[in-house]
Each structure stands twice: as C-alpha cells, then as structure tokens.
Short mmCIF file of N, CA, C and O in Angstrom, two decimals:
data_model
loop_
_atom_site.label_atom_id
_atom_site.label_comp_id
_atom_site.label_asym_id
_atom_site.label_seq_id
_atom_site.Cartn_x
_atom_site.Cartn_y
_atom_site.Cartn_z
N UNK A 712 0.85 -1.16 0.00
CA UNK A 712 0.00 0.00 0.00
C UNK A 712 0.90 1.23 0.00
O UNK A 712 1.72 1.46 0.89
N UNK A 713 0.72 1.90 -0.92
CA UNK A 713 1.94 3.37 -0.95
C UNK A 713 0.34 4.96 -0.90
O UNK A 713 -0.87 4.71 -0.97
N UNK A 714 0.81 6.03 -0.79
CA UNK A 714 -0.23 6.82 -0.76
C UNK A 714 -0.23 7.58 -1.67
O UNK A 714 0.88 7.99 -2.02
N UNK A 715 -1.30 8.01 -2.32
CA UNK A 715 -1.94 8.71 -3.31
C UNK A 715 -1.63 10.04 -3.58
O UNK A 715 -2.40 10.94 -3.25
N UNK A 716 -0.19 10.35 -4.35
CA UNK A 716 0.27 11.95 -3.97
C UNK A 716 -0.35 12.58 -4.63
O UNK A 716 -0.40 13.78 -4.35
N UNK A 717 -1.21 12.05 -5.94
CA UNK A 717 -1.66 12.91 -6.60
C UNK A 717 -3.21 13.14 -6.61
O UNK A 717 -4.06 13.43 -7.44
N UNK A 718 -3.15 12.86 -5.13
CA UNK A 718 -4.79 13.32 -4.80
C UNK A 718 -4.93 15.30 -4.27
O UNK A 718 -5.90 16.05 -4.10
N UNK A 719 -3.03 15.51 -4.15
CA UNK A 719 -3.75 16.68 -3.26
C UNK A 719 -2.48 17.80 -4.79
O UNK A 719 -1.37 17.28 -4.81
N UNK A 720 -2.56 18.60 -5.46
CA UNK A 720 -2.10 19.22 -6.12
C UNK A 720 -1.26 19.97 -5.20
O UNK A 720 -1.18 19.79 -3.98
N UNK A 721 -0.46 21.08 -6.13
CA UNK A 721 0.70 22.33 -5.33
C UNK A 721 -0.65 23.61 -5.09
O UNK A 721 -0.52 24.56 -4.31
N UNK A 722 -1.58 23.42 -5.73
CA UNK A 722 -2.10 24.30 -6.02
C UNK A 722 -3.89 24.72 -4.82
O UNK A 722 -4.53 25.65 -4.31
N UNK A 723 -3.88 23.13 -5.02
CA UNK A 723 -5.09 22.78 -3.89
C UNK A 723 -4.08 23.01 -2.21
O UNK A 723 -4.55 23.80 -1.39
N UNK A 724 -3.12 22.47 -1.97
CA UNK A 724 -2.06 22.60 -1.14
C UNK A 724 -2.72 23.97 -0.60
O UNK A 724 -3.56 24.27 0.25
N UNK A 725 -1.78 24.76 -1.66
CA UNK A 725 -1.71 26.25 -0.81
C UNK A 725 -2.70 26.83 -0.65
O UNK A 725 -2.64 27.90 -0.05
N UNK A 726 -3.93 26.35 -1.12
CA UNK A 726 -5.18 27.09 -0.57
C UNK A 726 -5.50 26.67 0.24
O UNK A 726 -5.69 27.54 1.09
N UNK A 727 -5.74 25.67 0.60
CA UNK A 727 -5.70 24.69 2.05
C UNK A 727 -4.71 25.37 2.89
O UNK A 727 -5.32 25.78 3.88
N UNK A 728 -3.55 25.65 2.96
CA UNK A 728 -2.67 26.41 3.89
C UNK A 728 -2.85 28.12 4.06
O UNK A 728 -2.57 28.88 4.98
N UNK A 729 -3.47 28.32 2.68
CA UNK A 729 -3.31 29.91 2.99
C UNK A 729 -5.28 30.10 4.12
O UNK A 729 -5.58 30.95 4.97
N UNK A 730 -6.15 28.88 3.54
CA UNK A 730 -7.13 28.63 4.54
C UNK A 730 -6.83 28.89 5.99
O UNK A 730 -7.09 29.81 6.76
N UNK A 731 -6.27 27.89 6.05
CA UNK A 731 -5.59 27.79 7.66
C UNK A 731 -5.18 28.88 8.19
O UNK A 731 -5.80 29.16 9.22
N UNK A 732 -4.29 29.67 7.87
CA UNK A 732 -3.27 30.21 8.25
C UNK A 732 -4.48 31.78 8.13
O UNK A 732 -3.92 32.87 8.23
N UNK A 733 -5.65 31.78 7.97
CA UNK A 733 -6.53 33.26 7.77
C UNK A 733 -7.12 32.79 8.82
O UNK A 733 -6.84 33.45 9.82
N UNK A 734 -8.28 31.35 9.16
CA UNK A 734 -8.53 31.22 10.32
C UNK A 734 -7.51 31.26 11.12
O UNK A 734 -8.06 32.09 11.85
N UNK A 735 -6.13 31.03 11.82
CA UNK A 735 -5.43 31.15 13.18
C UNK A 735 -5.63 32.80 13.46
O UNK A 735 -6.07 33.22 14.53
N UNK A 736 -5.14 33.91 12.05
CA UNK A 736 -4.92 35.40 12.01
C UNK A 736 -6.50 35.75 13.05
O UNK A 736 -6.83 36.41 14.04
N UNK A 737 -7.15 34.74 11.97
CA UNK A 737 -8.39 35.70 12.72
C UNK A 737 -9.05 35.43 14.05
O UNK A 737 -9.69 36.22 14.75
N UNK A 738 -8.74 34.04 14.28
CA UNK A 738 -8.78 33.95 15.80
C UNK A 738 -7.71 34.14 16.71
O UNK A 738 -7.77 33.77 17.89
N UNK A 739 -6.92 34.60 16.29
CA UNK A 739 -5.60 35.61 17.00
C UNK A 739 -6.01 37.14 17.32
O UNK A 739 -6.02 37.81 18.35
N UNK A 740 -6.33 37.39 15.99
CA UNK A 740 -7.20 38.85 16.42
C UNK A 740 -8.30 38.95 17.24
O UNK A 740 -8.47 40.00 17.85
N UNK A 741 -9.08 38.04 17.36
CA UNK A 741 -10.21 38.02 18.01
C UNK A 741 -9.75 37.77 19.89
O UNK A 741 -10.01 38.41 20.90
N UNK A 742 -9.15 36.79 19.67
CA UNK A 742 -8.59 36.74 20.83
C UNK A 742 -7.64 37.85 21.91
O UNK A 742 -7.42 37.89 23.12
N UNK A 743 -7.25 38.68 20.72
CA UNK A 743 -6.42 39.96 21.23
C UNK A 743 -7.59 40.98 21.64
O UNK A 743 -7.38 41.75 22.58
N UNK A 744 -8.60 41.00 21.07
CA UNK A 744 -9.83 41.97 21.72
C UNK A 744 -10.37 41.48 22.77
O UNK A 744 -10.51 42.21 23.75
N UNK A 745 -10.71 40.37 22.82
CA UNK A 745 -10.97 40.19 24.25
C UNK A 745 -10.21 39.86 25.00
O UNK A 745 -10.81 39.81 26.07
N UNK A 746 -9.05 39.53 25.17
CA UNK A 746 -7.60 39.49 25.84
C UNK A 746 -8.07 41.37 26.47
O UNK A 746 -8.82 41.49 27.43
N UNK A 747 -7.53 42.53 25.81
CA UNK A 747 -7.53 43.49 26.29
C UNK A 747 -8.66 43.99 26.64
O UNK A 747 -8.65 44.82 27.54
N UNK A 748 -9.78 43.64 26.08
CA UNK A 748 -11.02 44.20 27.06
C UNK A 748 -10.79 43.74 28.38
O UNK A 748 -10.96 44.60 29.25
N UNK A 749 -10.38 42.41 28.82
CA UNK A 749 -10.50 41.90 29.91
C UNK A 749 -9.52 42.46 30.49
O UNK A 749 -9.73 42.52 31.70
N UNK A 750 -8.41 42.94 30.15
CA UNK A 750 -7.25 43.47 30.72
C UNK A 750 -7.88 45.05 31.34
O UNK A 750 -7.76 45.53 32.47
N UNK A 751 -8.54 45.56 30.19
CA UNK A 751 -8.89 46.98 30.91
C UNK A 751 -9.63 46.93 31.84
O UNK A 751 -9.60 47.72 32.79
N UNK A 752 -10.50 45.86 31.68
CA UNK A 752 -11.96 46.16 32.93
C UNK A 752 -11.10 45.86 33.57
O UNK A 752 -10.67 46.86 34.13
N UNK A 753 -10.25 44.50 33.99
CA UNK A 753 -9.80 44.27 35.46
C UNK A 753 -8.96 45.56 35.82
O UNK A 753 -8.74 45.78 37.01
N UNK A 754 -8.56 46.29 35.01
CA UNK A 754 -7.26 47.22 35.59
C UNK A 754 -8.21 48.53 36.21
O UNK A 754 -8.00 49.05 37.30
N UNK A 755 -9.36 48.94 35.24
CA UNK A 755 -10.55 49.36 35.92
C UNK A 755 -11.11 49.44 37.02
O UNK A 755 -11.43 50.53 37.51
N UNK A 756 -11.35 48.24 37.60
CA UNK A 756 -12.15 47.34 38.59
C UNK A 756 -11.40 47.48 39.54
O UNK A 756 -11.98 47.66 40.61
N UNK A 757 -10.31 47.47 39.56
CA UNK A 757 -8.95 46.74 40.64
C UNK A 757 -8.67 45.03 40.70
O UNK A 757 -7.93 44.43 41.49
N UNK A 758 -9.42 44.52 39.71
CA UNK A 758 -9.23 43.21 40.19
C UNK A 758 -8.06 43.00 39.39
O UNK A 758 -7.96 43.13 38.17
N UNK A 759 -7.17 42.65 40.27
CA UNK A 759 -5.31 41.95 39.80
C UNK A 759 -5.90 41.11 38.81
O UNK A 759 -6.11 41.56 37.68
N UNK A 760 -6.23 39.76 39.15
CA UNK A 760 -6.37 38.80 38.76
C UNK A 760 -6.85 38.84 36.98
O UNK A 760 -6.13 38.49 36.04
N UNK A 761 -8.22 39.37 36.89
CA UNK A 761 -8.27 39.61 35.64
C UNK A 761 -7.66 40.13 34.63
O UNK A 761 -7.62 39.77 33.46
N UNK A 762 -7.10 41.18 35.27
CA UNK A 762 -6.15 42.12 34.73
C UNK A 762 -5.07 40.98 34.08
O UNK A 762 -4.76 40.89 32.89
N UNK A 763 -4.51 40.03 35.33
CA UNK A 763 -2.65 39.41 34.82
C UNK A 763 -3.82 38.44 33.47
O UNK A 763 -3.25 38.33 32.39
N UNK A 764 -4.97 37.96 33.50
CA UNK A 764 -5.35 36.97 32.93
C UNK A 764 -5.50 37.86 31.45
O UNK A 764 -5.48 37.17 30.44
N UNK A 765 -5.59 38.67 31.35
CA UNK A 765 -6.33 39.51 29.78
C UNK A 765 -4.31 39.42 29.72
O UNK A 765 -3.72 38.54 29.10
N UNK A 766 -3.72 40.33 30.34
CA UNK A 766 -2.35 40.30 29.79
C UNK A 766 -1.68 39.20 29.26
O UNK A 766 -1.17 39.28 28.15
N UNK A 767 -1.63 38.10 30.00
CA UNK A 767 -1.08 36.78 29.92
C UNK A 767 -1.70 36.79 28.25
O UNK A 767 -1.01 37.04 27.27
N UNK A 768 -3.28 36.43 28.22
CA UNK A 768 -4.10 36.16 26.71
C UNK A 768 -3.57 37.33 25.74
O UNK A 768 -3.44 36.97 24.57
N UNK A 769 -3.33 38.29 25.94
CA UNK A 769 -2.51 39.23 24.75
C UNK A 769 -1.79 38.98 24.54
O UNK A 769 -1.52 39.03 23.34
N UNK A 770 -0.81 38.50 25.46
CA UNK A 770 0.71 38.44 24.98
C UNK A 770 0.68 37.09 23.93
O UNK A 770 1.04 36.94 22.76
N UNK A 771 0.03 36.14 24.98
CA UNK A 771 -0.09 34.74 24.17
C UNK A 771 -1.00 35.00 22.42
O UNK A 771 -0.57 34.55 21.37
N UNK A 772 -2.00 35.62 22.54
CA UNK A 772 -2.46 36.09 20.89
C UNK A 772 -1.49 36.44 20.31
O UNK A 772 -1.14 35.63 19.46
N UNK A 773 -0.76 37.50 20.39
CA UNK A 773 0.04 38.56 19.83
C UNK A 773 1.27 37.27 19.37
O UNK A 773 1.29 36.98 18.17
N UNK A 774 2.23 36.56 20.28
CA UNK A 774 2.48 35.62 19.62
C UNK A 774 2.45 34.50 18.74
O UNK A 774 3.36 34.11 18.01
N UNK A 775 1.01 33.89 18.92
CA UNK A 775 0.26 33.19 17.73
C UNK A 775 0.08 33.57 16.69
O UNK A 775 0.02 32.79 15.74
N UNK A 776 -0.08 35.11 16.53
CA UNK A 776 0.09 35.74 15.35
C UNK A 776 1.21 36.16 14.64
O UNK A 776 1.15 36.40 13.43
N UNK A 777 2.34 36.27 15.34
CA UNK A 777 3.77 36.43 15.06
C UNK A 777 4.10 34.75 14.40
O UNK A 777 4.42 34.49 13.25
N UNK A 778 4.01 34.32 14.91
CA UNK A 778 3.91 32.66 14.78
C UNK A 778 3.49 32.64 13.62
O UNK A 778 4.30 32.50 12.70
N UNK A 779 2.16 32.76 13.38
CA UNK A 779 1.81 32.12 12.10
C UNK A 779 2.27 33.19 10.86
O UNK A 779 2.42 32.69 9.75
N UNK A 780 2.41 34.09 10.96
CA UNK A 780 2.80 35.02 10.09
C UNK A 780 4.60 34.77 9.28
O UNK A 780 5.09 34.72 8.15
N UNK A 781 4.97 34.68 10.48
CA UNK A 781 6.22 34.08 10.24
C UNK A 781 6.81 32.81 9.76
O UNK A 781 7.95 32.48 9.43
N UNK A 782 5.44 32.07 9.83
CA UNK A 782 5.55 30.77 9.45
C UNK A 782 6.31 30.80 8.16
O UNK A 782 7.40 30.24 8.03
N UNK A 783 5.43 31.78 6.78
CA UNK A 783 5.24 31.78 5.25
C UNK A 783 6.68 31.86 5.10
O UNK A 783 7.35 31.04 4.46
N UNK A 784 7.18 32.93 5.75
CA UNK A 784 8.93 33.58 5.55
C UNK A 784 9.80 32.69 6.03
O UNK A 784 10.89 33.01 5.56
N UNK A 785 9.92 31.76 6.69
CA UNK A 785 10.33 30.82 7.16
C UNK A 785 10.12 29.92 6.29
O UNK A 785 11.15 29.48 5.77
N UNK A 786 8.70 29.25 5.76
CA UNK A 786 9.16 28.02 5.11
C UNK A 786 9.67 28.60 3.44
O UNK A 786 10.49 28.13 2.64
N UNK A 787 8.86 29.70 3.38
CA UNK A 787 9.90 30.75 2.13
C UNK A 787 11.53 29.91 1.58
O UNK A 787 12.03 29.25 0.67
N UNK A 788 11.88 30.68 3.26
CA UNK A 788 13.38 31.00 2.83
C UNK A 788 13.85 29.42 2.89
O UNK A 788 14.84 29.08 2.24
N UNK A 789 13.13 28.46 3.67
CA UNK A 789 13.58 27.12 4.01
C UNK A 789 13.52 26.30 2.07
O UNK A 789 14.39 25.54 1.63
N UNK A 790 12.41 26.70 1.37
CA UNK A 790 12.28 26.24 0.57
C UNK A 790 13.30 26.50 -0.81
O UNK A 790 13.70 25.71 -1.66
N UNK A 791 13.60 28.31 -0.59
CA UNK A 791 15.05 28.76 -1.04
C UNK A 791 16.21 28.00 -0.94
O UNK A 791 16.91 27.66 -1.90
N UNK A 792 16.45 27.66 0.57
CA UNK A 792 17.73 27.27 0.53
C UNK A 792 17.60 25.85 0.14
O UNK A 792 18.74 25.56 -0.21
N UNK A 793 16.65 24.52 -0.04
CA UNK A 793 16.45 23.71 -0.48
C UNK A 793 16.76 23.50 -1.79
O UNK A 793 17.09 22.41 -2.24
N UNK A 794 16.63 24.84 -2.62
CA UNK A 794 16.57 24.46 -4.35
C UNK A 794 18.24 24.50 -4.26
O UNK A 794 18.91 23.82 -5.03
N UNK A 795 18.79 25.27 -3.36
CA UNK A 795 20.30 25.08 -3.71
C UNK A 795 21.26 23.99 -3.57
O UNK A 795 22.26 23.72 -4.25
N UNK A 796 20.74 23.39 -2.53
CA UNK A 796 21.31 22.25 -2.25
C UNK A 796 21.42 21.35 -3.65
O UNK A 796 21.93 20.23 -3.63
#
C-alpha cells in the first residue's frame, strides 16, 4: 500500500494552507480583543487577577500571530535554501 500523492495538487495545497493560516490570524485577532477588554476592565475594577489573565491572553495572541505570520517567511526561505542544495 503506498499513498496517493496525486490526490492533493501544489495548487489545492496552498489554498488549504493559505485557509488555515486566515482562520489562526483571525482567531488571534479576536482573541487579542478580548484578551484586552478583559485586561482593561480588570485594571478598571482593581481586580489583579483579571487584569494578569487579559495580559497573559494578549501576549499569548500577539504571539500566535507572530507565529503564524512568520511561518510563510520561514518556510519561504527554508524552501530557497532547499533548491540550492
């Protein structure tokens, strides 16, 4: 049994990845709004707690989005230095 490479094209591929990679953006963004709403009310409020919890969730969005963004340029340049080899 070997697997079927030519079930998935270069072309079906990257829409499937550039798919992906718009849902994470956009639940990264989404997550960064309510990350900082929650950050303001608690800082608002006085409650510590909410406050470190919205910060902690921003920082962590804000990286998921660095993350996936960086992904493209990364496998970019990975795929660059591949043709040279």
């Amino acid at each position: 049994m070997t697997p079927d490479f030519s079930a998935v094209t270069g072309d079906a591929l990257a829409e499937a990845v550039g798919a992906l990679l718009t849902v994470v953006l956009v639940a990264a963004v989404a997550s960064m709004v309510v990350s900082a709403v929650c950050w303001a009310y608690g800082e608002q409020q006085g409650n510590w707690q909410l406050a470190a919890k919205g910060k902690t969730g921003l920082l962590t969005a804000l990286g998921a989005a660095t993350a996936a963004g960086g992904a493209i340029a990364w496998i970019n340049f990975l795929i660059g230095v591949g043709e040279t080899l």
